mmCIF file of C-alpha atoms in Angstrom:
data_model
loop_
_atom_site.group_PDB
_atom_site.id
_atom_site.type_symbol
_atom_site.label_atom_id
_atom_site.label_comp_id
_atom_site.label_asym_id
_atom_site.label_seq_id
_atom_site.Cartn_x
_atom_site.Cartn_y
_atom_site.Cartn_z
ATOM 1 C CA UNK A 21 17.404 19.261 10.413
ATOM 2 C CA UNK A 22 19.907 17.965 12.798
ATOM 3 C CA UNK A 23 22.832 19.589 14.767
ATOM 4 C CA UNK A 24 26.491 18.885 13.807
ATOM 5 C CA UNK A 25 28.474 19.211 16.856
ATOM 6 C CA UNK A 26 32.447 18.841 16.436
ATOM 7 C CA UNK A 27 35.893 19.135 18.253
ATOM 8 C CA UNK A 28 38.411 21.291 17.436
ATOM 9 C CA UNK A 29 39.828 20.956 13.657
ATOM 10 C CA UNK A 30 42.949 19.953 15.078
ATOM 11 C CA UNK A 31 41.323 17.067 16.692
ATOM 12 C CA UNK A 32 39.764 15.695 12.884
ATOM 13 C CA UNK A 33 40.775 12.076 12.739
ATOM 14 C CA UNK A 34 42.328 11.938 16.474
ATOM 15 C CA UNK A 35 38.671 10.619 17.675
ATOM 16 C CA UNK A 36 38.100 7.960 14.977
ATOM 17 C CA UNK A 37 41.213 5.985 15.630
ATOM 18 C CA UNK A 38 40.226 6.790 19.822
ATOM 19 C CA UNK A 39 36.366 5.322 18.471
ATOM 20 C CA UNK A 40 38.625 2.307 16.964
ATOM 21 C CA UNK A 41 40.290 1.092 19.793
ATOM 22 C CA UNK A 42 37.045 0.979 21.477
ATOM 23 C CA UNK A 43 35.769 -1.037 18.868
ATOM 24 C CA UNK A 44 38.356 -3.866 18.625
ATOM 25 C CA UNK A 45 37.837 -3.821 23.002
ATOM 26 C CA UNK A 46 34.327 -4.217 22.805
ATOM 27 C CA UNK A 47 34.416 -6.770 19.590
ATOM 28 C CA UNK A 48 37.058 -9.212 21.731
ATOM 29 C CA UNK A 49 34.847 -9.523 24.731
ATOM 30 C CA UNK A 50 32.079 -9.380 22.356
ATOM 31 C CA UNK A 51 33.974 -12.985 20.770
ATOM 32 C CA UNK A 52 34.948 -14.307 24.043
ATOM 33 C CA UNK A 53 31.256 -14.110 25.226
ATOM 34 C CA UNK A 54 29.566 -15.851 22.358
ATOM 35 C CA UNK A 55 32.509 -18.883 22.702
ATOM 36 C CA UNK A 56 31.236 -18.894 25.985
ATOM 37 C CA UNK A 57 27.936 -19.464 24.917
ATOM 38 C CA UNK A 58 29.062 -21.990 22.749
ATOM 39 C CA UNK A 59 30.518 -23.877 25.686
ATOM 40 C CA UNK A 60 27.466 -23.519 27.896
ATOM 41 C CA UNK A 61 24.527 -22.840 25.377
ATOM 42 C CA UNK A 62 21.935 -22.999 28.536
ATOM 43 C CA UNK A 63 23.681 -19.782 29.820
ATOM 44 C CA UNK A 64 21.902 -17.044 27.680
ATOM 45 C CA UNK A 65 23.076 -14.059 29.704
ATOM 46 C CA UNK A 66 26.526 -14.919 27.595
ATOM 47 C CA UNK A 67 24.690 -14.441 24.373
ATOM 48 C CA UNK A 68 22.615 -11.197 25.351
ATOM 49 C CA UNK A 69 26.225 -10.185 26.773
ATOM 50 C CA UNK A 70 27.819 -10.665 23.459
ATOM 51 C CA UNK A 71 25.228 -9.233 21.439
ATOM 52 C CA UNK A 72 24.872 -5.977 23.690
ATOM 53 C CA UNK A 73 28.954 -5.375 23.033
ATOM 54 C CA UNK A 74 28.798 -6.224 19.456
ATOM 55 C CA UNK A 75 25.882 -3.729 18.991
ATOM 56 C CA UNK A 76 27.987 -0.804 20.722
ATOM 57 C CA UNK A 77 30.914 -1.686 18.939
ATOM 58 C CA UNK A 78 29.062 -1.514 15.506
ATOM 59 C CA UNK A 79 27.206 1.592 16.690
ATOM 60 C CA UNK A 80 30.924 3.016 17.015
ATOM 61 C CA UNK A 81 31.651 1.633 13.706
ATOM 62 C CA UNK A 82 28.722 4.179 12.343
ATOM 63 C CA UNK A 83 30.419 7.117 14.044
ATOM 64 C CA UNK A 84 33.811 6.430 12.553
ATOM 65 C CA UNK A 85 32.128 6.124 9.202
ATOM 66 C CA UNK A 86 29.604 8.943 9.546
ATOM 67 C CA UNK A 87 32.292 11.069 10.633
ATOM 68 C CA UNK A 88 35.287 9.867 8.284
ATOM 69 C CA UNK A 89 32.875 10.783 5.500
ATOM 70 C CA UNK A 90 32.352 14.512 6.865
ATOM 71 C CA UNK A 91 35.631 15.393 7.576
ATOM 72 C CA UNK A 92 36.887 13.738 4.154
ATOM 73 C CA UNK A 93 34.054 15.611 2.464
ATOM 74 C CA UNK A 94 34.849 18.975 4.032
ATOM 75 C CA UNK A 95 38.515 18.674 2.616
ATOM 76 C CA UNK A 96 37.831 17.890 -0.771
ATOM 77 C CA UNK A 97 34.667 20.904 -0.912
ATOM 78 C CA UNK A 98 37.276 23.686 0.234
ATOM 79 C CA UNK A 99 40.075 22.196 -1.823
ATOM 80 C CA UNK A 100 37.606 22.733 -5.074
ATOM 81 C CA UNK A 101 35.599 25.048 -3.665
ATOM 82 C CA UNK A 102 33.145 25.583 -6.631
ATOM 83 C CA UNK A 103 29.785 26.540 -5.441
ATOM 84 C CA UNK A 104 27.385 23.885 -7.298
ATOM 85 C CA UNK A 105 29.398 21.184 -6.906
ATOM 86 C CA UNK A 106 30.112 21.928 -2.810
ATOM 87 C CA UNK A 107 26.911 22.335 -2.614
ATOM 88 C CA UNK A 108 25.882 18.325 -4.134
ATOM 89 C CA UNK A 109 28.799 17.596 -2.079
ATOM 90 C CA UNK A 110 26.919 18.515 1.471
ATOM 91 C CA UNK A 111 23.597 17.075 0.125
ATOM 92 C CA UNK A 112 25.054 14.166 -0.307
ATOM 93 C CA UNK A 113 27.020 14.309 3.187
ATOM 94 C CA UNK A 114 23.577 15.352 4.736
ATOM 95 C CA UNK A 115 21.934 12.015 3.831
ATOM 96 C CA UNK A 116 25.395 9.635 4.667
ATOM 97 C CA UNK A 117 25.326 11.521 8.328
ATOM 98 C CA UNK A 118 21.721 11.211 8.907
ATOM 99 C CA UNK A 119 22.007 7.515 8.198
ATOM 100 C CA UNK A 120 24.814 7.107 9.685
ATOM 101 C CA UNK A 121 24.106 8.965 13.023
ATOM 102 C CA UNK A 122 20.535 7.432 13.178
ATOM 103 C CA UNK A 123 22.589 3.987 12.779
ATOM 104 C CA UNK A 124 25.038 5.109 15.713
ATOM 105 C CA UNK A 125 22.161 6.093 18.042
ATOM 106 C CA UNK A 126 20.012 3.298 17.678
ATOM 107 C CA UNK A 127 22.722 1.000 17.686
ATOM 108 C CA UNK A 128 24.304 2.566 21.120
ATOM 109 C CA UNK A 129 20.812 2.794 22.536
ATOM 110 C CA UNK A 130 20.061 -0.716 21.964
ATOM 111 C CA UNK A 131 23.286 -2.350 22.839
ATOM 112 C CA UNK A 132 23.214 -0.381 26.219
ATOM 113 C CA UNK A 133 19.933 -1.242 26.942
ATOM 114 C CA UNK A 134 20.332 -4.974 26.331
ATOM 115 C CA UNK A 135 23.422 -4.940 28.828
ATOM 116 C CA UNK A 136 21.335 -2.909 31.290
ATOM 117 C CA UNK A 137 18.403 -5.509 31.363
ATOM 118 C CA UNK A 138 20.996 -8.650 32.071
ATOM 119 C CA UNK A 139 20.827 -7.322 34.969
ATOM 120 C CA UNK A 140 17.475 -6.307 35.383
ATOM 121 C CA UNK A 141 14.811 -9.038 34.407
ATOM 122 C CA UNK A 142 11.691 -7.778 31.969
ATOM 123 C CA UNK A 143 8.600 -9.100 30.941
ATOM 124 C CA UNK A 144 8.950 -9.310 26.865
ATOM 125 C CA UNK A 145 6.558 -6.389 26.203
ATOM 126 C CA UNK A 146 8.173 -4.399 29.081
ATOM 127 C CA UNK A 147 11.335 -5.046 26.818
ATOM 128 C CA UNK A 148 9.716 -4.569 23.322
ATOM 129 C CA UNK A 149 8.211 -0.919 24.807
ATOM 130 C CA UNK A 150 11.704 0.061 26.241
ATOM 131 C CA UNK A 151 13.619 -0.795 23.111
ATOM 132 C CA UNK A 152 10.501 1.124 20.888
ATOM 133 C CA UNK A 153 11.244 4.248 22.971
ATOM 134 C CA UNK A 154 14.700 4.009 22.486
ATOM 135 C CA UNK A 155 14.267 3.739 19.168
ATOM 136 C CA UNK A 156 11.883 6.746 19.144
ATOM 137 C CA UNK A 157 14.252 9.056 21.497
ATOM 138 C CA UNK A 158 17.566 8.394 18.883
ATOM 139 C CA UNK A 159 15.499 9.034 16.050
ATOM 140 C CA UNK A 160 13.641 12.328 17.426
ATOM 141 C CA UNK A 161 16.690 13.646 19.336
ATOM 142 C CA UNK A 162 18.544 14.251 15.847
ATOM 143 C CA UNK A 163 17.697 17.826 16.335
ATOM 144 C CA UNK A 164 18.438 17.593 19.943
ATOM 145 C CA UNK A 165 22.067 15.810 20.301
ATOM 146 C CA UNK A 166 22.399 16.164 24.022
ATOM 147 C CA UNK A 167 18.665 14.463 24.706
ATOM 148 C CA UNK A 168 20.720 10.996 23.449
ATOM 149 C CA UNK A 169 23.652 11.676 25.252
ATOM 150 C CA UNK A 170 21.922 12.261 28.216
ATOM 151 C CA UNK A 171 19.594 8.937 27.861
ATOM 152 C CA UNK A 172 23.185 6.923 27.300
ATOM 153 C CA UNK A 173 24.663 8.677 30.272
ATOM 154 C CA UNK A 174 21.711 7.663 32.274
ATOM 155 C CA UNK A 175 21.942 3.780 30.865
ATOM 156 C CA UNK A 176 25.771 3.373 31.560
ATOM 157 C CA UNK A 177 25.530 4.858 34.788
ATOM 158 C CA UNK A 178 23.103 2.446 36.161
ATOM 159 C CA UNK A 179 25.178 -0.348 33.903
ATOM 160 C CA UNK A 180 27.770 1.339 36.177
ATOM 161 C CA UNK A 181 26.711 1.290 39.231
ATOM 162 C CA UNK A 182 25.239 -2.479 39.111
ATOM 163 C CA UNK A 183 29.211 -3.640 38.362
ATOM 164 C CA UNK A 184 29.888 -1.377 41.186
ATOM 165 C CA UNK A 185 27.146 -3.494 43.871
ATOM 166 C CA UNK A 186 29.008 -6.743 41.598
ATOM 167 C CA UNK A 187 32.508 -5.688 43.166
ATOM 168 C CA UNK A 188 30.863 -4.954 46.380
ATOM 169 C CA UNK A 189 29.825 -8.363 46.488
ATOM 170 C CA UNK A 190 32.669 -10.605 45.691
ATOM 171 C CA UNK A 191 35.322 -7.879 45.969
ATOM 172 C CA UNK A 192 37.986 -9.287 43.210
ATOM 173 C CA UNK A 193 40.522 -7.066 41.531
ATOM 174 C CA UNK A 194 38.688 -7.771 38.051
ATOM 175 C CA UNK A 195 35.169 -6.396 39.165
ATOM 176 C CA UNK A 196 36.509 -3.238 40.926
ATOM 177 C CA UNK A 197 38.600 -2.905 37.451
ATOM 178 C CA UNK A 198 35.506 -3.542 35.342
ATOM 179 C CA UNK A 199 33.062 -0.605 37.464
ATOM 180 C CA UNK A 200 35.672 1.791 37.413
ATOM 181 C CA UNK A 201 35.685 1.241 33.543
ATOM 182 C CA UNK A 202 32.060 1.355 32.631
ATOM 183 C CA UNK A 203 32.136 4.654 35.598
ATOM 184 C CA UNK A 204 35.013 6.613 33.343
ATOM 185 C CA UNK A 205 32.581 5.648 30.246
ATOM 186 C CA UNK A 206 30.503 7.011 32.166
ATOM 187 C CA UNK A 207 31.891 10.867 33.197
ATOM 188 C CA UNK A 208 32.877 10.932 29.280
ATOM 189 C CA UNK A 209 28.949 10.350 28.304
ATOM 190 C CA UNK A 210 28.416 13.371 31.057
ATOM 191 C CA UNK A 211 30.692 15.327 29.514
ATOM 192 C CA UNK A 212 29.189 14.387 25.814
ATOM 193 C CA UNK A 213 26.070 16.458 27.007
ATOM 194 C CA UNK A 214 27.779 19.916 27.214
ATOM 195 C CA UNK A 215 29.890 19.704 24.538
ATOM 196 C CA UNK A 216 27.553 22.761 22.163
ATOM 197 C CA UNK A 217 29.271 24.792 25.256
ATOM 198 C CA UNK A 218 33.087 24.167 24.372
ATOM 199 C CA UNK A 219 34.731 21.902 21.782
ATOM 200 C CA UNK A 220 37.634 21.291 24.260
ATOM 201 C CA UNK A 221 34.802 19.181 25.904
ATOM 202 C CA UNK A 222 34.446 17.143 23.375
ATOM 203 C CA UNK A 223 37.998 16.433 23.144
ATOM 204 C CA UNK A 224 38.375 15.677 27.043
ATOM 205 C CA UNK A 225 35.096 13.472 26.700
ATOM 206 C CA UNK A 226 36.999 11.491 24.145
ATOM 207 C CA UNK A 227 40.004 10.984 25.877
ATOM 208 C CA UNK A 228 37.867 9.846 28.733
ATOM 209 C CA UNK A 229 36.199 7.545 27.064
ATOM 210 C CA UNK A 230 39.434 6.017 25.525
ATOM 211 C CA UNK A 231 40.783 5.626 29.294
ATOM 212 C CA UNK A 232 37.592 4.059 30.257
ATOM 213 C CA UNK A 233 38.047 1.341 27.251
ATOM 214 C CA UNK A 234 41.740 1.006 27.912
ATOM 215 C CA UNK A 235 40.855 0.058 31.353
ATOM 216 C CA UNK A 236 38.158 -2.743 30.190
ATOM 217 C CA UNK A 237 40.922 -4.217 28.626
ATOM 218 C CA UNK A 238 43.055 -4.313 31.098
ATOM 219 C CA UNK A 239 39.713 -6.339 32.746
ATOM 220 C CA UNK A 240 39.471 -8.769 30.460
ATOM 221 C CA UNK A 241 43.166 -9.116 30.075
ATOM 222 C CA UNK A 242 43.190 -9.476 33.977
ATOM 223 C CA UNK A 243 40.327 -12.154 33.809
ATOM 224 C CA UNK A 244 42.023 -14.484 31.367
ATOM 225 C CA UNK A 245 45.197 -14.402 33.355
ATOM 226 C CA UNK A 246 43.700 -15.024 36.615
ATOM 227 C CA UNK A 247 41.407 -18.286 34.834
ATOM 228 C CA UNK A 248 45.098 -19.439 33.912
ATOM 229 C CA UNK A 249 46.536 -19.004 37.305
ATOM 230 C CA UNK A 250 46.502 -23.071 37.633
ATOM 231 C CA UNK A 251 48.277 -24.150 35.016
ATOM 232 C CA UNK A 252 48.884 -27.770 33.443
ATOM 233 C CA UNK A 253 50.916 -30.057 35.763
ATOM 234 C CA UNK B 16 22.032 -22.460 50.759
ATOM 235 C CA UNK B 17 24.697 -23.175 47.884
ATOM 236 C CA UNK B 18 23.389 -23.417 44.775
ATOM 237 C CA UNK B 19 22.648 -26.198 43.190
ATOM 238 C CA UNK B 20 26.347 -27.147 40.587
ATOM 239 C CA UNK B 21 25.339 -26.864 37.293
ATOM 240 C CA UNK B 22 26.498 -29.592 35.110
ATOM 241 C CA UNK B 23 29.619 -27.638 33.810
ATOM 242 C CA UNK B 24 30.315 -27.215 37.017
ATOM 243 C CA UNK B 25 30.435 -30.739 38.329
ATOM 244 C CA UNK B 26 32.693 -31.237 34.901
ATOM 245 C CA UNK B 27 35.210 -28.617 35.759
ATOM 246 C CA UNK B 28 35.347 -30.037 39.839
ATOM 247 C CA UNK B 29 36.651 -33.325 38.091
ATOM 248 C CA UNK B 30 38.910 -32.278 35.785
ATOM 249 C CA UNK B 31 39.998 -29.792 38.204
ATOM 250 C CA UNK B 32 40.600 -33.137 41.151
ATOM 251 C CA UNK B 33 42.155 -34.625 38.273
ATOM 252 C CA UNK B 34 44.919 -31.790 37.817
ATOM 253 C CA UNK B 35 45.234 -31.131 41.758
ATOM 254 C CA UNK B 36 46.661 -34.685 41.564
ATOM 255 C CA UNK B 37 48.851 -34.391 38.982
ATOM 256 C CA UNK B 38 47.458 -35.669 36.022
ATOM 257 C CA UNK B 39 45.929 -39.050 37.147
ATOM 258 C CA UNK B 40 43.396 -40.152 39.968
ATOM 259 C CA UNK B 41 41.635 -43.543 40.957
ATOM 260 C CA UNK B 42 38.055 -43.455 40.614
ATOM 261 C CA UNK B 43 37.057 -44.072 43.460
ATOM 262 C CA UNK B 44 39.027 -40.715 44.908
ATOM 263 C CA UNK B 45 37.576 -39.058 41.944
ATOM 264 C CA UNK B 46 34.031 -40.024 43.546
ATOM 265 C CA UNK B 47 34.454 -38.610 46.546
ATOM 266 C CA UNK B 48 36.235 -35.400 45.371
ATOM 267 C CA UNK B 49 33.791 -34.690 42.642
ATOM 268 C CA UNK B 50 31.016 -35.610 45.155
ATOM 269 C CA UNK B 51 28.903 -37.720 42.869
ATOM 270 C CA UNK B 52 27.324 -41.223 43.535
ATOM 271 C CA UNK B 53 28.416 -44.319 41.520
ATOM 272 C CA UNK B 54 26.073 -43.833 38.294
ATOM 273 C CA UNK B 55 26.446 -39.694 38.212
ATOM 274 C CA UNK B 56 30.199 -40.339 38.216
ATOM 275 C CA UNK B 57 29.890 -43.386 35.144
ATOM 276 C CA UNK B 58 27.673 -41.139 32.943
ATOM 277 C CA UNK B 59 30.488 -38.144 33.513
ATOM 278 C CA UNK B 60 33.484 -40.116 33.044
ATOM 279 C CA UNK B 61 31.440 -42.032 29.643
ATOM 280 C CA UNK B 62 30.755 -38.333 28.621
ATOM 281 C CA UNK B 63 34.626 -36.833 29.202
ATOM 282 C CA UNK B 64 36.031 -40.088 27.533
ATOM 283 C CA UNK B 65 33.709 -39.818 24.426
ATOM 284 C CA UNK B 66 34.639 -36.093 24.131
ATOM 285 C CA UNK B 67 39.219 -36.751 25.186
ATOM 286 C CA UNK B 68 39.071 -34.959 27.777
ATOM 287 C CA UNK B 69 39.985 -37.992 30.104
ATOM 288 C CA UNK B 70 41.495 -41.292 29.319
ATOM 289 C CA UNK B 71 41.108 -44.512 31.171
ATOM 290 C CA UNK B 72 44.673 -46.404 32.261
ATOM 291 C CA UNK B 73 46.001 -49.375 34.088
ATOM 292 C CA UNK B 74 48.793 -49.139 36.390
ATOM 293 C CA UNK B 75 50.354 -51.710 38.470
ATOM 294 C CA UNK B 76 46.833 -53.374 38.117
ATOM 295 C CA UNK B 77 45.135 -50.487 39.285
ATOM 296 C CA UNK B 78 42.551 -48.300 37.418
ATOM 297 C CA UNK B 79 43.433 -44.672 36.686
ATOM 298 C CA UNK B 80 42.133 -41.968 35.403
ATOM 299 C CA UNK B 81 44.073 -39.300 33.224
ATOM 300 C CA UNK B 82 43.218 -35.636 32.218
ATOM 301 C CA UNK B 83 44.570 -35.695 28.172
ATOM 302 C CA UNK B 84 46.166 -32.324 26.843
ATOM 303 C CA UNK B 85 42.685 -31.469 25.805
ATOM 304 C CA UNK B 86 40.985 -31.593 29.018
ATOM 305 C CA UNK B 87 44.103 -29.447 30.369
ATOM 306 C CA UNK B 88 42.837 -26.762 27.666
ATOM 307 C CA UNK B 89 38.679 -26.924 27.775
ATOM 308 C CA UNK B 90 39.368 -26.771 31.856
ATOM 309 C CA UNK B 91 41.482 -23.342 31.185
ATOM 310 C CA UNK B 92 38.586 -22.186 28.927
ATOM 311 C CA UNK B 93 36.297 -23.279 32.180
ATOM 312 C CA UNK B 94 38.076 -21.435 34.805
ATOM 313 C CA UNK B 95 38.505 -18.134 32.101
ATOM 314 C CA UNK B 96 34.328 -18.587 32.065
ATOM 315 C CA UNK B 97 34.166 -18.736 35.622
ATOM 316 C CA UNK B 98 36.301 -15.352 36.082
ATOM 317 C CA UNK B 99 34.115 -13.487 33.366
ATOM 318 C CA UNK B 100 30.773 -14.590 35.186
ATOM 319 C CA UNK B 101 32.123 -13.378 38.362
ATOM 320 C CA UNK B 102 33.506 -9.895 37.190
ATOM 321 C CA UNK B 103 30.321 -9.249 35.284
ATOM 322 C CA UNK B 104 28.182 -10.449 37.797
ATOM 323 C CA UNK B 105 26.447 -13.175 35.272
#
């Protein structure tokens, strides 16, 4: 029904706490952007901004789960290993990681494609028919992994390259930090594409992805300090 | 053109005259830093004293005007704002 596609063994548990510290990055500037909003509520790019991160961070939150289950699941079935029982065992597993991966893909999908039109204006139903096709590709591409890796790939790198013309245009240290973020996310979605080929990919895509998070908190760590460069007299 | 300054904006120009001057200003200075006529700059200054974020003093029979500890703060929070629109391009 769908295709399970895994790291090395060795690697169990290494990407959930990597998918973690993505999370809490994405939730803060997820926070800071809705107080924003709270400040200015006629700004509603802060709100769509805040809602696009908080629906890739919980989208994360599904692959941690979905994944935490499975490799917790896989322990305990060899540890026992009697055959009806295993075999309940994976049933139930079957129906947690179908949830939980349709969860993860619409989630990521979504959240993407809300950042992606910020920048891009749409009519409403050009927006309601993008977001139904999403929709449609995370649920039919269970079966067909790389199909939603490659549709993510394709979202962040235009996300990507719009911080990129962003940096272009006002050329601060925080911009050129922020597209060289969202361009390492990026390379690791590229690399989620092939990873049926090797599972070392899948490992390198990871730790790609990490440094691409790591560095968009070094961006928003480097925008609060440079809005407290004049401080109090 | 420049764009047209939103009302935040005008708010964060006077607190931000305010704190260039070390605390406290005359209104009238305030005026013509914040570049705002006579009524846009009462309605602001009625607005920022209703919410503390300026107080009104008299020294040496002069009027002044004084950013409190909580203007200091929300104009922090304004400038952090103004870096995040400009590194995501919002």
């Amino acid at each position: 029904m769908f295709e399970l596609v895994y790291g090395p063994a060795w690697f169990y548990g290494k990407d959930i706490a990597m998918d973690a510290i993505g999370i809490l990055i994405l939730f803060l500037i997820g926070i800071f952007s809705l107080r924003c909003y709270k400040i200015n509520p006629s700004k509603k790019t802060y709100l769509w901004l805040a809602l696009s991160f908080f629906m890739i961070s919980l989208s994360f939150l599904f692959k941690i789960l979905t994944n935490f289950r499975i490799y917790y699941d896989v322990d305990v079935t060899s540890r026992i290993a009697g055959r009806l029982y295993s075999y309940e065992l994976v049933k139930y597993t079957d129906i947690l990681f179908y949830i939980g991966t349709l969860a993860h893909r619409i989630l990521m999908l979504l959240g993407l494609y809300a950042l992606y039109s910020i920048y891009h204006e749409h009519t409403k139903s050009e927006a309601f028919l993008s977001a139904y096709l999403l929709v449609i590709i995370a649920i039919f591409t269970q079966s067909n992994y790389y199909l939603f890796h490659i549709t993510s790939f394709l979202l962040v790198a235009l996300i990507a390259w719009k911080y990129f013309q962003n940096y272009r245009k006002n050329r601060s240290q925080p911009a050129k930090l922020l597209a060289s973020s969202f361009g390492i996310i990026t390379l690791s979605h590229f690399l989620f594409c092939f990873i049926i080929f090797s599972q070392e990919l899948y490992v390198a895509a990871e730790i790609i992805q990490l440094v691409g998070f790591l560095l968009l908190l070094i961006t928003f760590i480097r925008v609060l300090k440079d809005g407290k460069k004049k401080k109090p007299a | 053109m420049a764009r047209k300054r939103s009302r935040l904006d005008i708010i964060t120009d006077m607190l931000a005259s305010i704190q260039d001057k070390g605390g406290e200003i005359k209104p009238t200075h305030l005026m013509y830093k914040s570049n705002l006529s006579h009524d846009q700059m009462k309605s602001y200054l009625d607005e920022l004293v209703n919410k503390e974020l300026i107080d009104k003093i008299k020294k040496s029979s002069y009027d002044y005007i004084i950013i409190t500890d909580k203007g200091h703060s929300f104009l922090q929070k304004l400038r952090e704002m103004q870096e995040f629109e400009k590194t995501f391009g919002i």
